[in-house]
Amino acid sequence: MRSPALTSTASFKALESHAAEARDWQLRSLFAHDAQRFPKLTVDAAGLFLDYSKNRLNTATIGLLLDLARERGVERQRDAMLNGEKINLTEQRAVLHTALRMPRGKQLVVDGQDINADVHAVLDHVKEFTDRVRGGQWLGYSGKQITDIINIGIGGSDLGPKMAVLALRSYSHPRLKMHFVSNVDGHDMDAALAQVNPETTLFIVASKTFTTAETMLNAGTARNWFLQSGGKQEDLAKHFVAVSTNTKAVAEFGIDTANMFPFWDWVGGRYSVWSAIGLSVALAVGFGYFADFLAGAHAMDEHFREAPLEQNMPVLLAMVGFWNRQFLNAGSLSIAPYHQDLNRFPAYLQQLDMESNGKRVTRNGDAVDTVTCPVVWGECGTNAQHAYFQLLHQGTDVTPIDFIAALRATHDLAGHHDALLANCFAQSEAFMTGKTADEVRADLAGQNLTPEQIEALVPHKTFPGNRPSNTILMDQLTPGALGALIALYEHKTFVQGVLWDVNSFDQWGVELGKVLARNIQSELSGEAQPDRHDSSTNGLIGMAKAAQHI
Ligand code: G6Q
């Protein structure tokens, strides 16, 4: 059934009228006039805490936003996704990353197949394999234990595992050093190979399709390097394993399919860290912690499925983001983890959000009649404060920020964690309150300046404030908390996709990239001078060809 255009719905119109007033609201006075604002606009779920009170909205706004969520069918579509309906219409696929983190025995039948049993059979294989590598029973060709693991994959087959391995650094095996090679740029592989010994290195070739050009080139290079550095053809099985849905291509590459970890077409690349694509995570932290990671995500799934919309954390996060994007014109969302181990989390969210909802047509192919996904970007605090926070405080655009922090550290270095949290809370407060001209004057009063000097400085030192942010807290960055955090954002992305009525689960823009380079690559290696393109492209190709002969 065709959904009506977003702007034609009654609840969207109600929000538009409400927004006309709310645009002038000042966060300072919203807080000043409601002592209960913090308890009213915060929520707990699956070990996470979300404070969305520092946004330009009130409980009436939330009520109207939730009316829209209901009118757009968020609950119905959530259930359709969780029950395995083929909601990825352009690829005719179910979307079941949530099934990857279901406990054993929770039956879910899709196309006549009990996928829970399939998922747990692969998890059993992951456990058996990771126990052997970590325990030192899996040996390289010269009888030595594995010391280095290189995951070769790109996009969804790289960003999730790399982010999670870094995030769970404190839980990692001391002998195993993890490396990630994704870029077709040989400098990436070169840097990794320079650090490892073929006798003690395990390669994971991670590719859903096992046809992605970058990954296949990198995997071939790794195999050649291994064979040229002492390894023999018959040793490959001890040093190369695969994660894929394509058994035939894995066998053709020369990997023993006994060492292949399968997954399924109903797992989207950017939602695949929970599948065997997470093998590097399980190797780093061990199967027990990997299971905790899955359990944390499952707890968020259950919350998303069960909690009323008023207390549903992913729904609320989505609705607040939608409000900022749609009615406050926020073209981007900045992610600020105040946790160094979440260093790659903004990059991970970039793919999750922008590849899912960076769309301009509805599921039926009509043009979307509003803006869709904002640009997502960010860096860890406090580093970000010493760089681009200037623009966030005093630039001309209003950029909402998600602050993410753990109340307790996973290290025991004295003094650092209080300093970190103090910065995190001080920033969200400053974005909210800003600093008025009178406050600046008062600050400058005791500094031996003339009245003229003070007035000249006032506009520069004034902060508009009223800049929205969320704060997400967890107790500690444990495997379970990380799982819940990722699942929170996955479901937030899903809900926003439903509001805009886009297919959040295809990625035709990415597929385009997979074919575009092929033609030019053959021109780069051929004899003929390029003449098939515009003058710029021809010129650039010509320069690269000339450089090859130097
Ligand atoms: C993710 C995208 C994309 C994909 C990569 C790698 O949702 O589809 O990032 O994960 O292109 O694809 P393969 O795993 O098939 O190599």
XYZ file of C-alpha atoms and ligand atoms in Angstrom:
566
model
C 0.000 0.000 0.000
C 1.285 3.460 -0.970
C 2.011 5.696 2.036
C 0.669 9.239 1.714
C 3.316 11.934 1.182
C 4.852 12.873 4.526
C 3.873 16.536 4.374
C 0.240 15.693 3.616
C -0.294 13.750 6.860
C -2.350 15.306 9.632
C 0.348 14.753 12.229
C 3.050 16.366 10.077
C 0.814 19.418 9.618
C 0.240 19.577 13.370
C 4.003 19.468 13.880
C 4.523 22.272 11.368
C 2.196 24.600 13.277
C 3.808 23.607 16.566
C 7.271 24.201 15.077
C 6.345 27.736 14.075
C 6.178 28.571 17.822
C 8.899 26.230 18.997
C 11.534 27.742 16.715
C 11.779 30.703 19.077
C 12.005 28.680 22.259
C 15.105 29.158 24.364
C 16.509 26.110 26.130
C 17.582 28.242 29.093
C 14.026 29.296 29.778
C 12.595 25.832 29.104
C 14.837 24.584 31.920
C 14.131 27.589 34.128
C 10.365 27.072 33.871
C 10.263 23.329 34.440
C 12.166 21.791 37.339
C 11.058 18.354 36.157
C 12.477 18.693 32.659
C 15.346 16.249 33.259
C 13.209 13.379 34.648
C 10.552 14.034 32.001
C 12.897 13.967 29.023
C 15.206 11.087 29.880
C 14.833 7.347 29.445
C 16.640 4.104 30.420
C 16.906 0.973 28.315
C 19.139 -2.086 28.082
C 21.799 -0.536 30.337
C 21.848 2.811 28.494
C 20.526 6.170 29.589
C 19.380 8.842 27.132
C 19.003 12.507 28.130
C 17.224 14.363 25.324
C 16.187 17.314 27.506
C 18.702 19.700 25.901
C 16.673 19.844 22.685
C 14.301 22.635 21.667
C 11.145 20.716 22.454
C 8.774 19.878 25.291
C 6.470 17.012 26.175
C 3.807 18.371 23.792
C 6.355 18.216 20.955
C 7.124 14.617 21.839
C 3.399 13.806 21.860
C 3.011 15.250 18.353
C 6.130 13.463 17.104
C 4.805 10.162 18.425
C 1.467 10.818 16.694
C 3.470 11.049 13.487
C 5.346 7.832 14.300
C 1.999 6.067 14.726
C 0.511 7.594 11.587
C 3.544 6.513 9.550
C 3.180 2.935 10.863
C 6.392 2.668 12.880
C 4.964 -0.067 15.129
C 3.552 -2.083 12.237
C 6.754 -1.830 10.227
C 8.914 -2.634 13.261
C 6.938 -5.848 13.722
C 7.202 -6.621 10.003
C 10.995 -6.297 10.202
C 11.331 -8.354 13.387
C 9.061 -11.092 12.001
C 11.104 -11.502 8.816
C 8.801 -9.919 6.223
C 10.599 -8.916 3.017
C 10.707 -5.207 3.800
C 13.784 -4.598 1.622
C 11.567 -4.225 -1.436
C 14.134 -3.421 -4.113
C 16.107 -6.555 -3.315
C 13.138 -8.655 -2.181
C 14.866 -9.564 1.074
C 13.970 -9.857 4.718
C 15.971 -7.699 7.168
C 16.914 -9.878 10.091
C 20.084 -8.670 11.770
C 18.030 -8.889 14.977
C 17.799 -12.684 14.476
C 21.601 -12.875 14.703
C 21.453 -11.911 18.374
C 18.465 -13.986 19.460
C 19.168 -16.506 22.196
C 19.348 -20.158 21.167
C 15.991 -21.839 20.831
C 13.879 -18.751 20.025
C 12.356 -20.170 16.892
C 12.050 -17.899 13.851
C 11.003 -19.532 10.578
C 11.744 -17.658 7.344
C 10.892 -19.237 3.977
C 10.331 -22.555 5.771
C 13.778 -22.452 7.403
C 14.412 -22.236 11.163
C 16.993 -19.469 11.018
C 17.652 -19.518 14.757
C 19.107 -23.008 14.374
C 21.241 -21.845 11.405
C 22.503 -18.801 13.322
C 23.521 -20.864 16.338
C 25.204 -23.547 14.218
C 27.499 -20.819 12.824
C 28.029 -19.355 16.302
C 29.077 -22.826 17.515
C 31.638 -22.952 14.701
C 32.845 -19.457 15.614
C 33.250 -20.568 19.226
C 35.142 -23.719 18.348
C 37.480 -21.856 15.960
C 38.107 -18.821 18.171
C 38.776 -21.054 21.206
C 41.449 -22.902 19.222
C 43.159 -19.773 17.904
C 43.057 -17.971 21.244
C 44.007 -21.105 23.196
C 47.059 -21.621 20.983
C 45.954 -24.973 19.519
C 45.466 -23.563 16.003
C 49.009 -23.467 14.616
C 50.583 -21.888 11.568
C 52.496 -23.939 8.982
C 55.728 -23.991 10.996
C 53.974 -25.074 14.208
C 53.808 -21.629 15.825
C 50.783 -19.994 17.458
C 48.911 -17.212 15.676
C 50.000 -13.715 16.757
C 48.410 -11.476 14.109
C 45.029 -11.465 12.426
C 44.360 -9.428 9.305
C 40.704 -8.868 8.411
C 40.384 -8.116 4.702
C 37.009 -6.544 3.877
C 35.466 -3.177 3.056
C 32.348 -1.168 3.952
C 30.061 -3.274 6.093
C 32.642 -6.058 6.145
C 35.187 -3.744 7.757
C 33.663 -0.784 9.601
C 31.697 -2.770 12.204
C 34.394 -5.270 13.196
C 37.097 -2.604 13.215
C 35.021 -0.254 15.357
C 34.066 -3.038 17.792
C 37.603 -4.439 18.138
C 38.865 -0.957 19.014
C 35.955 -0.309 21.366
C 36.600 -3.556 23.253
C 40.367 -3.099 23.389
C 40.363 -3.630 27.162
C 38.871 -7.111 26.717
C 41.286 -8.277 24.024
C 43.632 -11.261 23.995
C 47.197 -10.117 24.776
C 48.838 -12.337 22.130
C 46.588 -11.427 19.214
C 47.170 -8.205 17.320
C 44.296 -7.274 15.039
C 44.751 -5.499 11.714
C 42.144 -4.309 9.214
C 42.848 -3.816 5.538
C 40.025 -2.356 3.479
C 41.328 0.128 0.925
C 42.236 -0.943 -2.604
C 45.136 1.478 -2.133
C 48.147 -0.839 -1.797
C 49.537 1.381 0.952
C 46.910 -0.121 3.269
C 47.956 -3.727 2.670
C 51.633 -2.757 2.523
C 51.443 -1.178 5.991
C 49.796 -4.288 7.457
C 52.126 -6.818 5.826
C 55.149 -4.851 7.017
C 54.145 -5.654 10.597
C 53.519 -9.396 10.386
C 55.225 -12.748 9.928
C 53.619 -15.257 7.513
C 54.248 -18.140 9.937
C 52.030 -16.590 12.616
C 49.456 -14.602 10.631
C 45.846 -15.514 10.006
C 43.905 -13.781 7.226
C 40.126 -13.447 7.379
C 38.669 -12.677 3.970
C 35.345 -11.073 4.879
C 32.985 -10.437 1.997
C 29.284 -11.139 1.757
C 29.411 -11.452 -2.022
C 33.059 -12.511 -2.363
C 33.162 -10.470 -5.560
C 33.921 -6.973 -4.216
C 36.864 -5.748 -6.306
C 38.848 -4.144 -3.476
C 38.575 -7.153 -1.199
C 39.365 -9.647 -3.929
C 42.461 -7.692 -4.998
C 43.631 -7.398 -1.388
C 42.954 -11.095 -0.709
C 44.894 -12.096 -3.836
C 47.802 -9.862 -2.801
C 47.812 -11.411 0.689
C 47.819 -14.919 -0.786
C 50.721 -14.064 -3.142
C 52.674 -12.499 -0.288
C 52.100 -15.601 1.829
C 53.245 -17.939 -0.955
C 56.284 -15.798 -1.713
C 57.285 -15.507 1.947
C 57.700 -19.174 2.794
C 54.137 -20.520 2.883
C 53.148 -23.299 0.494
C 49.890 -23.939 -1.323
C 49.002 -26.760 1.108
C 49.561 -24.362 4.051
C 46.884 -21.906 2.900
C 44.142 -23.606 4.948
C 46.012 -22.843 8.179
C 46.323 -19.143 7.331
C 43.228 -18.149 5.328
C 39.607 -18.373 6.442
C 36.552 -16.762 4.856
C 33.309 -15.157 5.955
C 30.829 -15.061 3.108
C 27.484 -16.074 1.638
C 29.236 -17.309 -1.551
C 30.623 -20.831 -0.979
C 31.539 -21.376 -4.623
C 33.713 -18.257 -4.872
C 35.387 -19.047 -1.533
C 36.362 -22.523 -2.791
C 37.595 -21.071 -6.101
C 39.838 -18.659 -4.216
C 41.493 -21.671 -2.576
C 40.078 -21.429 0.933
C 39.025 -24.717 2.516
C 35.232 -24.400 2.891
C 35.564 -26.168 6.246
C 37.075 -22.857 7.323
C 34.304 -20.768 5.862
C 31.799 -19.050 8.137
C 28.542 -18.462 6.293
C 25.820 -15.881 6.701
C 22.701 -15.040 4.740
C 21.261 -12.582 2.240
C 18.905 -11.218 4.930
C 21.910 -9.674 6.698
C 22.750 -6.264 5.185
C 26.456 -5.393 5.020
C 26.210 -2.464 7.447
C 24.156 -4.607 9.841
C 26.502 -7.605 9.728
C 28.879 -7.188 12.684
C 26.611 -9.593 14.613
C 27.080 -12.337 12.016
C 30.292 -14.219 11.273
C 31.530 -10.872 9.870
C 32.220 -10.273 13.581
C 34.724 -13.164 13.593
C 37.622 -10.775 14.213
C 35.734 -9.362 17.213
C 35.165 -12.862 18.615
C 38.852 -13.689 18.058
C 39.939 -10.526 19.849
C 37.664 -10.704 22.893
C 36.757 -14.385 23.034
C 33.436 -16.052 22.420
C 32.086 -15.301 25.932
C 32.384 -11.554 25.468
C 31.152 -11.818 21.876
C 28.037 -13.525 23.272
C 27.672 -10.633 25.760
C 27.900 -8.203 22.835
C 25.056 -10.049 21.085
C 23.054 -10.181 24.326
C 23.389 -6.399 24.810
C 21.971 -5.828 21.336
C 19.200 -8.360 21.969
C 18.191 -6.515 25.146
C 17.807 -3.334 23.059
C 15.810 -5.293 20.436
C 13.412 -6.505 23.121
C 13.045 -2.980 24.455
C 12.403 -1.677 20.927
C 9.786 -4.390 20.365
C 8.006 -4.071 23.735
C 8.332 -0.566 25.172
C 5.520 1.918 24.577
C 6.631 4.618 22.151
C 6.703 7.220 24.971
C 9.493 5.256 26.675
C 11.067 3.647 23.632
C 14.665 4.848 23.443
C 15.362 4.196 19.736
C 12.003 5.726 18.796
C 12.637 8.824 20.937
C 16.175 9.255 19.591
C 14.789 8.976 16.065
C 11.964 11.440 16.681
C 14.265 14.035 18.269
C 16.654 13.687 15.322
C 13.745 14.001 12.907
C 12.542 17.152 14.695
C 15.970 18.767 14.464
C 16.402 17.801 10.826
C 12.932 18.613 9.624
C 11.878 21.614 11.639
C 15.122 23.221 12.877
C 16.833 22.732 9.517
C 19.829 20.858 10.944
C 21.702 19.515 7.932
C 24.182 17.503 9.924
C 24.504 15.517 13.126
C 27.769 15.432 14.996
C 28.683 12.375 17.071
C 30.974 13.098 20.011
C 32.022 9.998 21.931
C 33.776 11.003 25.128
C 35.569 7.655 25.094
C 38.755 7.112 23.138
C 37.888 3.464 22.518
C 34.840 4.632 20.530
C 37.188 6.380 18.131
C 35.737 4.635 15.089
C 32.120 4.882 16.202
C 31.369 8.087 14.235
C 32.727 6.455 11.045
C 30.601 3.393 11.730
C 27.486 5.531 12.228
C 28.213 7.438 9.050
C 27.704 4.287 7.056
C 24.801 3.021 9.137
C 22.797 6.221 8.878
C 23.836 7.742 5.558
C 23.901 4.511 3.538
C 20.537 3.542 4.998
C 18.642 6.813 4.761
C 20.658 8.838 2.244
C 17.788 8.378 -0.220
C 15.581 10.678 -2.273
C 12.707 8.433 -3.322
C 10.103 6.590 -1.292
C 9.758 2.828 -1.254
C 7.338 3.205 -4.162
C 9.754 5.297 -6.188
C 8.058 8.687 -5.690
C 10.224 11.693 -4.838
C 10.402 12.257 -1.062
C 8.720 15.582 -0.373
C 11.062 16.706 2.444
C 14.749 16.536 3.291
C 16.026 13.130 4.477
C 19.139 11.906 6.298
C 21.501 14.569 7.676
C 25.249 14.319 7.185
C 26.721 12.358 10.110
C 30.241 13.064 11.275
C 32.324 13.397 14.404
C 35.396 12.706 16.477
C 36.168 11.810 20.051
C 35.986 14.429 22.770
C 38.049 16.055 24.110
C 40.095 16.153 20.876
C 37.144 17.546 18.928
C 36.896 20.484 21.363
C 40.342 21.647 20.265
C 39.358 21.562 16.624
C 35.924 22.027 15.091
C 33.838 22.688 18.230
C 34.510 26.362 17.465
C 32.054 26.131 14.557
C 29.532 24.228 16.651
C 29.582 26.967 19.313
C 29.723 30.088 17.169
C 29.261 29.118 13.497
C 26.227 30.097 11.454
C 24.714 26.586 11.257
C 23.066 24.844 14.165
C 24.438 21.307 14.436
C 22.876 18.899 16.937
C 25.362 16.740 18.817
C 25.110 13.282 20.364
C 27.442 13.087 23.365
C 28.269 9.506 24.364
C 30.107 8.630 27.578
C 30.697 5.888 30.131
C 30.303 6.756 33.812
C 33.213 4.506 34.765
C 36.453 3.935 32.897
C 37.897 0.562 31.921
C 41.381 1.746 32.991
C 42.613 2.722 36.454
C 44.687 5.811 35.657
C 43.968 8.415 38.315
C 42.355 11.744 37.452
C 41.555 11.141 33.787
C 37.979 10.038 33.910
C 36.672 12.930 35.986
C 38.446 15.338 33.639
C 36.857 13.622 30.646
C 33.318 13.630 32.055
C 33.682 17.222 33.263
C 34.456 18.258 29.691
C 31.582 16.257 28.269
C 28.972 17.730 30.617
C 30.454 21.243 30.399
C 30.198 21.209 26.606
C 26.560 20.153 26.445
C 25.761 22.772 29.084
C 27.622 25.477 27.133
C 25.906 24.555 23.843
C 22.600 24.883 25.645
C 23.150 28.070 27.684
C 25.568 29.989 25.494
C 26.843 33.264 26.925
C 24.982 36.551 26.670
C 26.577 39.920 25.940
C 25.941 41.003 29.544
C 27.641 37.893 30.882
C 30.641 38.645 28.674
C 30.717 42.249 29.944
C 30.619 41.007 33.525
C 33.517 38.631 32.810
C 35.598 41.386 31.259
C 34.815 43.965 33.925
C 37.685 43.136 36.244
C 40.323 42.842 33.514
C 41.726 46.351 33.253
C 40.121 47.107 29.902
C 38.629 50.381 28.715
C 34.855 50.428 28.032
C 35.675 50.689 24.298
C 37.941 47.649 24.463
C 35.227 45.701 26.295
C 32.560 46.607 23.730
C 34.882 45.639 20.876
C 35.326 42.173 22.401
C 31.699 41.531 23.364
C 30.405 40.255 19.975
C 33.363 37.885 19.613
C 32.984 36.408 23.068
C 29.202 36.071 22.940
C 27.780 32.580 22.354
C 24.244 32.236 21.012
C 23.655 28.922 22.838
C 20.275 27.218 22.372
C 22.102 24.490 20.439
C 20.538 21.059 20.819
C 22.245 17.911 22.042
C 21.543 14.431 23.394
C 23.667 12.692 26.002
C 23.868 8.904 26.035
C 25.444 7.338 29.108
C 26.420 3.816 30.011
C 28.012 2.511 33.175
C 31.152 1.164 31.454
C 31.992 0.397 27.830
C 31.461 -3.360 28.209
C 30.698 -5.733 25.309
C 27.034 -5.688 26.354
C 26.857 -1.884 26.481
C 28.495 -1.638 23.052
C 25.956 -4.107 21.644
C 23.068 -2.097 23.079
C 24.540 1.181 21.779
C 24.890 -0.081 18.205
C 21.400 -1.612 18.267
C 20.019 1.703 19.582
C 21.346 3.520 16.524
C 20.291 0.730 14.145
C 16.699 1.024 15.317
C 16.850 4.811 15.343
C 17.899 4.661 11.688
C 15.079 2.236 10.927
C 12.442 4.479 12.540
C 13.613 7.541 10.618
C 13.525 5.505 7.392
C 9.894 4.649 8.130
C 9.048 8.323 8.718
C 10.561 9.310 5.370
C 9.186 6.124 3.776
C 12.545 5.235 2.221
C 14.031 1.756 1.874
C 16.751 1.860 4.539
C 18.162 -1.468 3.446
C 19.352 -1.067 -0.130
C 22.392 0.913 -1.341
C 22.305 1.513 -5.080
C 24.746 4.379 -4.741
C 27.318 1.938 -3.354
C 26.600 -0.587 -6.102
C 27.319 2.153 -8.664
C 30.788 2.616 -7.205
C 31.444 -1.078 -7.628
C 31.131 -0.829 -11.444
C 32.304 2.717 -12.249
C 36.030 2.142 -11.839
C 36.245 -0.955 -14.039
C 36.307 0.858 -17.396
C 38.884 3.426 -16.338
C 41.066 0.720 -14.834
C 41.325 -0.967 -18.234
C 42.165 2.410 -19.822
C 44.917 2.976 -17.256
C 46.601 -0.291 -18.155
C 45.935 -0.128 -21.924
C 48.061 1.518 -24.626
C 45.504 3.929 -26.109
C 45.280 7.536 -24.966
C 41.967 8.232 -23.186
C 39.449 10.085 -25.349
C 36.054 8.715 -24.288
C 35.396 11.079 -21.402
C 35.131 14.780 -20.739
C 38.389 16.736 -20.959
C 38.918 16.696 -17.198
C 38.598 12.917 -16.838
C 40.657 12.282 -19.986
C 43.302 14.662 -18.675
C 43.510 13.007 -15.254
C 43.755 9.519 -16.768
C 46.454 10.767 -19.119
C 48.484 12.122 -16.183
C 48.289 8.787 -14.368
C 49.366 6.911 -17.514
C 52.313 9.251 -18.015
C 53.399 8.804 -14.376
C 53.509 5.015 -14.846
C 56.366 5.446 -17.334
C 58.572 7.492 -15.010
C 26.752 -2.275 3.269
C 27.124 -2.102 1.880
C 28.609 -2.167 1.605
C 29.191 -3.573 1.643
C 30.579 -3.543 1.018
C 31.276 -4.879 1.052
O 25.608 -2.279 3.666
O 26.413 -2.965 1.091
O 29.341 -1.341 2.471
O 29.234 -4.053 2.948
O 30.478 -3.066 -0.289
O 30.541 -5.848 0.377
P 30.952 -7.365 0.485
O 30.825 -7.807 1.903
O 30.028 -8.122 -0.431
O 32.393 -7.475 0.040
